[in-house]
Amino acid sequence: EVQLVESGGGLVQAGGSLTISCVASGFTFEDEFAIGWFRQAPGKEREGVSCISTREGSRRKGKPVKDRLIAYYRDSVKGRFTISIANAENTVVLHMNSLKPEDTGVYYCAAAGSSAAECHEDEYDYWGQGTQVTVSS
């Protein structure tokens, strides 16, 4: 059974930084996979924030995972957020800098057992419970 557990959310002032993490159990960062972050603000639909995926078909080329990854960022977070994975810890981390009030929301970790082109939630099979990020103005 795959379980995703997020941590690190909290309250931060605009312009500040926050790092959120997701530990995946029952899920390995091998072969082909995708994992990332989505968020939902009050009264709004959930949206993809940043995801990282193996390039489709890259497993057949025999390269290590770290050389087969591609990251996606939604436009509003480019240059401010950075996604990374730690294979040994089965963890995906989102470093968030220069936070804005519009970054406020519940941040969900999601994973897929195959490559995903971008951060579209219908491509993701497993979801965490979410962690609240609140940015005050």
Tab-separated table of N, CA and C in Angstrom:
chain	number	residue	atom	x	y	z
A	1	GLU	N	0.847	-1.191	0.000
A	1	GLU	CA	0.000	0.000	0.000
A	1	GLU	C	0.884	1.243	0.000
A	2	VAL	N	0.576	2.142	-0.920
A	2	VAL	CA	1.345	3.389	-1.016
A	2	VAL	C	0.773	4.406	-0.036
A	3	GLN	N	1.645	5.017	0.719
A	3	GLN	CA	1.252	6.095	1.620
A	3	GLN	C	2.174	7.283	1.408
A	4	LEU	N	1.581	8.451	1.343
A	4	LEU	CA	2.332	9.698	1.199
A	4	LEU	C	2.026	10.562	2.413
A	5	VAL	N	3.075	10.979	3.114
A	5	VAL	CA	2.892	11.774	4.320
A	5	VAL	C	3.655	13.079	4.182
A	6	GLU	N	2.894	14.172	4.177
A	6	GLU	CA	3.494	15.502	4.035
A	6	GLU	C	3.835	16.088	5.400
A	7	SER	N	4.809	16.978	5.409
A	7	SER	CA	5.155	17.712	6.626
A	7	SER	C	5.804	19.025	6.238
A	8	GLY	N	5.876	19.932	7.214
A	8	GLY	CA	6.607	21.169	7.009
A	8	GLY	C	5.765	22.386	6.728
A	9	GLY	N	4.457	22.229	6.607
A	9	GLY	CA	3.619	23.399	6.369
A	9	GLY	C	3.601	24.317	7.571
A	10	GLY	N	3.048	25.508	7.389
A	10	GLY	CA	2.981	26.446	8.496
A	10	GLY	C	2.626	27.832	8.035
A	11	LEU	N	2.810	28.777	8.935
A	11	LEU	CA	2.506	30.182	8.673
A	11	LEU	C	3.812	30.935	8.450
A	12	VAL	N	3.846	31.723	7.388
A	12	VAL	CA	5.046	32.490	7.073
A	12	VAL	C	4.619	33.846	6.513
A	13	GLN	N	5.441	34.845	6.727
A	13	GLN	CA	5.143	36.171	6.176
A	13	GLN	C	5.503	36.231	4.703
A	14	ALA	N	4.839	37.094	3.986
A	14	ALA	CA	5.151	37.295	2.574
A	14	ALA	C	6.630	37.635	2.424
A	15	GLY	N	7.249	37.025	1.426
A	15	GLY	CA	8.675	37.211	1.205
A	15	GLY	C	9.530	36.170	1.897
A	16	GLY	N	8.912	35.403	2.774
A	16	GLY	CA	9.643	34.390	3.515
A	16	GLY	C	9.788	33.088	2.749
A	17	SER	N	10.357	32.115	3.429
A	17	SER	CA	10.619	30.810	2.814
A	17	SER	C	10.052	29.699	3.673
A	18	LEU	N	9.773	28.605	3.018
A	18	LEU	CA	9.245	27.421	3.695
A	18	LEU	C	9.626	26.208	2.872
A	19	THR	N	9.893	25.112	3.555
A	19	THR	CA	10.185	23.852	2.872
A	19	THR	C	9.199	22.798	3.341
A	20	ILE	N	8.553	22.153	2.408
A	20	ILE	CA	7.641	21.062	2.742
A	20	ILE	C	8.185	19.767	2.163
A	21	SER	N	7.928	18.682	2.869
A	21	SER	CA	8.466	17.379	2.481
A	21	SER	C	7.361	16.343	2.415
A	22	CYS	N	7.623	15.301	1.651
A	22	CYS	CA	6.670	14.191	1.528
A	22	CYS	C	7.462	12.895	1.525
A	23	VAL	N	7.164	12.036	2.467
A	23	VAL	CA	7.802	10.723	2.523
A	23	VAL	C	6.849	9.702	1.925
A	24	ALA	N	7.356	8.950	0.971
A	24	ALA	CA	6.544	7.940	0.293
A	24	ALA	C	6.919	6.555	0.800
A	25	SER	N	5.945	5.825	1.276
A	25	SER	CA	6.176	4.435	1.654
A	25	SER	C	5.386	3.539	0.715
A	26	GLY	N	5.939	2.345	0.445
A	26	GLY	CA	5.293	1.463	-0.511
A	26	GLY	C	5.446	1.936	-1.948
A	27	PHE	N	6.329	2.881	-2.161
A	27	PHE	CA	6.538	3.481	-3.482
A	27	PHE	C	8.028	3.723	-3.635
A	28	THR	N	8.599	3.315	-4.761
A	28	THR	CA	10.036	3.493	-4.944
A	28	THR	C	10.316	4.427	-6.107
A	29	PHE	N	11.390	5.151	-5.995
A	29	PHE	CA	11.820	6.073	-7.043
A	29	PHE	C	12.739	5.305	-7.995
A	30	GLU	N	12.147	4.370	-8.696
A	30	GLU	CA	12.891	3.549	-9.631
A	30	GLU	C	12.095	3.425	-10.924
A	31	ASP	N	12.712	2.836	-11.907
A	31	ASP	CA	12.037	2.607	-13.192
A	31	ASP	C	11.414	3.912	-13.687
A	32	GLU	N	10.118	3.944	-13.842
A	32	GLU	CA	9.452	5.166	-14.276
A	32	GLU	C	8.427	5.575	-13.223
A	33	PHE	N	8.412	6.861	-12.875
A	33	PHE	CA	7.510	7.354	-11.848
A	33	PHE	C	7.376	8.862	-11.989
A	34	ALA	N	6.421	9.401	-11.284
A	34	ALA	CA	6.252	10.847	-11.175
A	34	ALA	C	5.793	11.151	-9.753
A	35	ILE	N	6.246	12.252	-9.228
A	35	ILE	CA	5.836	12.665	-7.889
A	35	ILE	C	5.879	14.179	-7.831
A	36	GLY	N	4.975	14.756	-7.076
A	36	GLY	CA	4.974	16.207	-7.056
A	36	GLY	C	3.986	16.791	-6.084
A	37	TRP	N	3.754	18.104	-6.253
A	37	TRP	CA	2.949	18.881	-5.347
A	37	TRP	C	1.819	19.599	-6.061
A	38	PHE	N	0.672	19.519	-5.442
A	38	PHE	CA	-0.515	20.238	-5.895
A	38	PHE	C	-1.001	21.088	-4.723
A	39	ARG	N	-1.768	22.105	-5.006
A	39	ARG	CA	-2.302	22.915	-3.907
A	39	ARG	C	-3.742	23.312	-4.201
A	40	GLN	N	-4.448	23.571	-3.118
A	40	GLN	CA	-5.832	24.022	-3.251
A	40	GLN	C	-6.062	25.165	-2.293
A	41	ALA	N	-6.401	26.305	-2.845
A	41	ALA	CA	-6.737	27.472	-2.044
A	41	ALA	C	-8.234	27.459	-1.749
A	42	PRO	N	-8.660	28.119	-0.691
A	42	PRO	CA	-10.093	28.144	-0.363
A	42	PRO	C	-10.927	28.652	-1.530
A	43	GLY	N	-11.951	27.897	-1.875
A	43	GLY	CA	-12.849	28.301	-2.942
A	43	GLY	C	-12.320	28.113	-4.343
A	44	LYS	N	-11.149	27.494	-4.461
A	44	LYS	CA	-10.550	27.300	-5.777
A	44	LYS	C	-10.302	25.823	-6.048
A	45	GLU	N	-10.107	25.505	-7.312
A	45	GLU	CA	-9.802	24.132	-7.676
A	45	GLU	C	-8.335	23.813	-7.372
A	46	ARG	N	-8.086	22.539	-7.208
A	46	ARG	CA	-6.725	22.110	-6.971
A	46	ARG	C	-5.906	22.307	-8.244
A	47	GLU	N	-4.653	22.726	-8.079
A	47	GLU	CA	-3.790	22.992	-9.226
A	47	GLU	C	-2.412	22.389	-9.006
A	48	GLY	N	-1.773	22.021	-10.094
A	48	GLY	CA	-0.417	21.507	-10.007
A	48	GLY	C	0.563	22.637	-9.754
A	49	VAL	N	1.463	22.431	-8.833
A	49	VAL	CA	2.458	23.438	-8.478
A	49	VAL	C	3.814	23.069	-9.075
A	50	SER	N	4.289	21.895	-8.736
A	50	SER	CA	5.582	21.431	-9.233
A	50	SER	C	5.622	19.920	-9.159
A	51	CYS	N	6.086	19.301	-10.224
A	51	CYS	CA	6.187	17.851	-10.281
A	51	CYS	C	7.510	17.456	-10.902
A	52	ILE	N	7.945	16.269	-10.574
A	52	ILE	CA	9.179	15.747	-11.152
A	52	ILE	C	8.903	14.336	-11.634
A	53	SER	N	9.402	14.009	-12.802
A	53	SER	CA	9.056	12.740	-13.431
A	53	SER	C	10.248	12.207	-14.203
A	54	THR	N	10.297	10.893	-14.330
A	54	THR	CA	11.232	10.306	-15.273
A	54	THR	C	10.738	10.619	-16.684
A	55	ARG	N	11.651	10.742	-17.595
A	55	ARG	CA	11.266	10.949	-18.987
A	55	ARG	C	10.670	9.645	-19.503
A	56	GLU	N	9.558	9.742	-20.209
A	56	GLU	CA	8.867	8.549	-20.673
A	56	GLU	C	9.772	7.702	-21.552
A	57	GLY	N	9.833	6.411	-21.240
A	57	GLY	CA	10.663	5.503	-22.008
A	57	GLY	C	12.130	5.526	-21.645
A	58	SER	N	12.533	6.350	-20.671
A	58	SER	CA	13.961	6.518	-20.381
A	58	SER	C	14.558	5.304	-19.683
A	59	ARG	N	13.704	4.509	-19.044
A	59	ARG	CA	14.249	3.339	-18.331
A	59	ARG	C	14.971	2.401	-19.281
A	60	ARG	N	14.505	2.302	-20.495
A	60	ARG	CA	15.097	1.377	-21.465
A	60	ARG	C	16.512	1.804	-21.851
A	61	LYS	N	16.871	3.047	-21.613
A	61	LYS	CA	18.193	3.516	-21.980
A	61	LYS	C	19.238	3.190	-20.925
A	62	GLY	N	18.806	2.636	-19.797
A	62	GLY	CA	19.744	2.171	-18.790
A	62	GLY	C	20.443	3.241	-17.989
A	63	LYS	N	19.952	4.474	-18.042
A	63	LYS	CA	20.590	5.546	-17.274
A	63	LYS	C	20.068	5.538	-15.841
A	64	PRO	N	20.880	6.013	-14.889
A	64	PRO	CA	20.383	6.115	-13.510
A	64	PRO	C	19.234	7.107	-13.419
A	65	VAL	N	18.442	6.947	-12.376
A	65	VAL	CA	17.243	7.772	-12.229
A	65	VAL	C	17.564	9.257	-12.272
A	66	LYS	N	18.626	9.662	-11.587
A	66	LYS	CA	18.931	11.092	-11.474
A	66	LYS	C	19.206	11.725	-12.832
A	67	ASP	N	19.579	10.919	-13.812
A	67	ASP	CA	19.861	11.438	-15.148
A	67	ASP	C	18.637	11.357	-16.059
A	68	ARG	N	17.508	10.896	-15.533
A	68	ARG	CA	16.323	10.699	-16.368
A	68	ARG	C	15.140	11.549	-15.910
A	69	LEU	N	15.405	12.526	-15.075
A	69	LEU	CA	14.324	13.296	-14.480
A	69	LEU	C	14.070	14.605	-15.206
A	70	ILE	N	12.813	15.021	-15.201
A	70	ILE	CA	12.438	16.325	-15.720
A	70	ILE	C	11.474	16.948	-14.723
A	71	ALA	N	11.647	18.233	-14.462
A	71	ALA	CA	10.809	18.930	-13.487
A	71	ALA	C	9.872	19.896	-14.197
A	72	TYR	N	8.703	20.037	-13.609
A	72	TYR	CA	7.713	20.988	-14.131
A	72	TYR	C	7.365	21.973	-13.022
A	73	TYR	N	7.196	23.235	-13.382
A	73	TYR	CA	6.753	24.269	-12.441
A	73	TYR	C	5.648	25.081	-13.108
A	74	ARG	N	4.617	25.379	-12.340
A	74	ARG	CA	3.633	26.287	-12.918
A	74	ARG	C	4.252	27.671	-13.006
A	75	ASP	N	3.790	28.465	-13.949
A	75	ASP	CA	4.427	29.738	-14.246
A	75	ASP	C	4.561	30.630	-13.016
A	76	SER	N	3.548	30.649	-12.174
A	76	SER	CA	3.546	31.592	-11.052
A	76	SER	C	4.585	31.276	-9.976
A	77	VAL	N	5.184	30.077	-10.032
A	77	VAL	CA	6.184	29.726	-9.014
A	77	VAL	C	7.583	29.570	-9.590
A	78	LYS	N	7.711	29.682	-10.894
A	78	LYS	CA	9.031	29.543	-11.516
A	78	LYS	C	9.990	30.586	-10.955
A	79	GLY	N	11.202	30.129	-10.626
A	79	GLY	CA	12.204	31.018	-10.057
A	79	GLY	C	12.090	31.175	-8.558
A	80	ARG	N	10.975	30.715	-7.976
A	80	ARG	CA	10.793	30.846	-6.526
A	80	ARG	C	10.772	29.487	-5.824
A	81	PHE	N	10.232	28.477	-6.489
A	81	PHE	CA	10.117	27.146	-5.898
A	81	PHE	C	11.108	26.199	-6.562
A	82	THR	N	11.596	25.235	-5.782
A	82	THR	CA	12.490	24.209	-6.309
A	82	THR	C	12.067	22.854	-5.762
A	83	ILE	N	11.882	21.895	-6.672
A	83	ILE	CA	11.501	20.542	-6.272
A	83	ILE	C	12.724	19.638	-6.372
A	84	SER	N	12.838	18.717	-5.440
A	84	SER	CA	13.937	17.766	-5.486
A	84	SER	C	13.498	16.462	-4.836
A	85	ILE	N	14.186	15.387	-5.186
A	85	ILE	CA	13.892	14.103	-4.554
A	85	ILE	C	15.160	13.550	-3.918
A	86	ALA	N	14.963	12.808	-2.869
A	86	ALA	CA	16.057	12.116	-2.195
A	86	ALA	C	15.719	10.636	-2.266
A	87	ASN	N	16.330	9.946	-3.224
A	87	ASN	CA	15.978	8.547	-3.470
A	87	ASN	C	16.126	7.694	-2.218
A	88	ALA	N	17.242	7.878	-1.516
A	88	ALA	CA	17.532	7.017	-0.372
A	88	ALA	C	16.471	7.164	0.716
A	89	GLU	N	15.884	8.352	0.810
A	89	GLU	CA	14.888	8.595	1.852
A	89	GLU	C	13.459	8.499	1.310
A	90	ASN	N	13.309	8.162	0.032
A	90	ASN	CA	11.982	8.122	-0.592
A	90	ASN	C	11.196	9.401	-0.306
A	91	THR	N	11.863	10.516	-0.474
A	91	THR	CA	11.292	11.802	-0.099
A	91	THR	C	11.334	12.782	-1.263
A	92	VAL	N	10.279	13.556	-1.395
A	92	VAL	CA	10.260	14.668	-2.334
A	92	VAL	C	10.095	15.945	-1.515
A	93	VAL	N	10.881	16.943	-1.877
A	93	VAL	CA	10.935	18.188	-1.105
A	93	VAL	C	10.615	19.354	-2.021
A	94	LEU	N	9.867	20.306	-1.491
A	94	LEU	CA	9.580	21.536	-2.230
A	94	LEU	C	10.097	22.713	-1.411
A	95	HIS	N	11.117	23.371	-1.937
A	95	HIS	CA	11.651	24.576	-1.301
A	95	HIS	C	10.923	25.766	-1.891
A	96	MET	N	10.327	26.571	-1.030
A	96	MET	CA	9.531	27.706	-1.494
A	96	MET	C	10.132	29.000	-0.960
A	97	ASN	N	10.548	29.859	-1.865
A	97	ASN	CA	11.135	31.154	-1.504
A	97	ASN	C	10.250	32.280	-2.007
A	98	SER	N	10.487	33.462	-1.461
A	98	SER	CA	9.737	34.662	-1.877
A	98	SER	C	8.249	34.383	-1.905
A	99	LEU	N	7.752	33.812	-0.852
A	99	LEU	CA	6.349	33.409	-0.802
A	99	LEU	C	5.420	34.611	-0.861
A	100	LYS	N	4.279	34.399	-1.500
A	100	LYS	CA	3.263	35.431	-1.671
A	100	LYS	C	1.959	34.958	-1.042
A	101	PRO	N	1.099	35.863	-0.654
A	101	PRO	CA	-0.195	35.450	-0.085
A	101	PRO	C	-0.972	34.509	-1.010
A	102	GLU	N	-0.820	34.677	-2.305
A	102	GLU	CA	-1.532	33.798	-3.241
A	102	GLU	C	-0.963	32.384	-3.282
A	103	ASP	N	0.131	32.139	-2.587
A	103	ASP	CA	0.645	30.777	-2.461
A	103	ASP	C	-0.058	30.004	-1.341
A	104	THR	N	-0.906	30.676	-0.616
A	104	THR	CA	-1.629	30.043	0.490
A	104	THR	C	-2.529	28.929	-0.010
A	105	GLY	N	-2.534	27.825	0.724
A	105	GLY	CA	-3.413	26.727	0.375
A	105	GLY	C	-2.981	25.444	1.069
A	106	VAL	N	-3.744	24.407	0.830
A	106	VAL	CA	-3.352	23.076	1.300
A	106	VAL	C	-2.508	22.449	0.196
A	107	TYR	N	-1.323	22.039	0.566
A	107	TYR	CA	-0.398	21.448	-0.397
A	107	TYR	C	-0.441	19.934	-0.272
A	108	TYR	N	-0.737	19.279	-1.385
A	108	TYR	CA	-0.861	17.827	-1.421
A	108	TYR	C	0.307	17.220	-2.197
A	109	CYS	N	0.833	16.157	-1.662
A	109	CYS	CA	1.824	15.358	-2.364
A	109	CYS	C	1.083	14.284	-3.155
A	110	ALA	N	1.526	14.024	-4.376
A	110	ALA	CA	0.898	13.005	-5.206
A	110	ALA	C	1.970	12.230	-5.952
A	111	ALA	N	1.680	10.971	-6.248
A	111	ALA	CA	2.652	10.118	-6.926
A	111	ALA	C	1.969	9.257	-7.968
A	112	ALA	N	2.746	8.880	-8.962
A	112	ALA	CA	2.258	8.024	-10.028
A	112	ALA	C	3.309	6.971	-10.337
A	113	GLY	N	2.846	5.788	-10.690
A	113	GLY	CA	3.766	4.698	-10.992
A	113	GLY	C	4.230	4.680	-12.435
A	114	SER	N	4.097	5.787	-13.129
A	114	SER	CA	4.571	5.897	-14.498
A	114	SER	C	4.971	7.350	-14.746
A	115	SER	N	5.655	7.583	-15.831
A	115	SER	CA	6.053	8.956	-16.154
A	115	SER	C	4.819	9.797	-16.424
A	116	ALA	N	4.912	11.055	-16.109
A	116	ALA	CA	3.815	11.989	-16.356
A	116	ALA	C	4.380	13.201	-17.070
A	117	ALA	N	3.654	13.665	-18.083
A	117	ALA	CA	4.175	14.741	-18.913
A	117	ALA	C	4.288	16.053	-18.143
A	118	GLU	N	3.276	16.408	-17.430
A	118	GLU	CA	3.267	17.640	-16.653
A	118	GLU	C	2.565	17.363	-15.332
A	119	CYS	N	2.148	18.427	-14.697
A	119	CYS	CA	1.571	18.310	-13.360
A	119	CYS	C	0.044	18.278	-13.459
A	120	HIS	N	-0.496	17.249	-14.109
A	120	HIS	CA	-1.942	17.115	-14.237
A	120	HIS	C	-2.427	16.076	-13.239
A	121	GLU	N	-3.367	16.416	-12.411
A	121	GLU	CA	-3.734	15.518	-11.308
A	121	GLU	C	-4.343	14.223	-11.788
A	122	ASP	N	-4.933	14.179	-12.980
A	122	ASP	CA	-5.527	12.925	-13.429
A	122	ASP	C	-4.478	11.883	-13.796
A	123	GLU	N	-3.208	12.262	-13.820
A	123	GLU	CA	-2.139	11.309	-14.103
A	123	GLU	C	-1.570	10.702	-12.825
A	124	TYR	N	-2.037	11.162	-11.677
A	124	TYR	CA	-1.473	10.741	-10.392
A	124	TYR	C	-2.425	9.804	-9.663
A	125	ASP	N	-1.837	8.709	-9.132
A	125	ASP	CA	-2.642	7.644	-8.563
A	125	ASP	C	-2.777	7.724	-7.044
A	126	TYR	N	-1.773	8.294	-6.406
A	126	TYR	CA	-1.714	8.260	-4.942
A	126	TYR	C	-1.613	9.682	-4.403
A	127	TRP	N	-2.302	9.927	-3.303
A	127	TRP	CA	-2.372	11.267	-2.735
A	127	TRP	C	-2.164	11.243	-1.227
A	128	GLY	N	-1.486	12.277	-0.750
A	128	GLY	CA	-1.358	12.459	0.686
A	128	GLY	C	-2.539	13.238	1.236
A	129	GLN	N	-2.517	13.463	2.541
A	129	GLN	CA	-3.606	14.167	3.218
A	129	GLN	C	-3.485	15.679	3.128
A	130	GLY	N	-2.299	16.173	2.801
A	130	GLY	CA	-2.111	17.604	2.637
A	130	GLY	C	-1.504	18.268	3.856
A	131	THR	N	-0.836	19.379	3.603
A	131	THR	CA	-0.283	20.201	4.676
A	131	THR	C	-0.602	21.664	4.356
A	132	GLN	N	-1.014	22.397	5.383
A	132	GLN	CA	-1.450	23.770	5.184
A	132	GLN	C	-0.253	24.714	5.112
A	133	VAL	N	-0.261	25.553	4.088
A	133	VAL	CA	0.719	26.631	3.964
A	133	VAL	C	-0.053	27.943	3.943
A	134	THR	N	0.266	28.827	4.856
A	134	THR	CA	-0.409	30.116	4.936
A	134	THR	C	0.636	31.224	4.865
A	135	VAL	N	0.456	32.110	3.903
A	135	VAL	CA	1.374	33.233	3.725
A	135	VAL	C	0.623	34.508	4.064
A	136	SER	N	1.077	35.200	5.078
A	136	SER	CA	0.410	36.425	5.506
A	136	SER	C	1.026	37.642	4.800
A	137	SER	N	0.180	38.630	4.559
A	137	SER	CA	0.662	39.827	3.845
A	137	SER	C	1.216	40.859	4.812
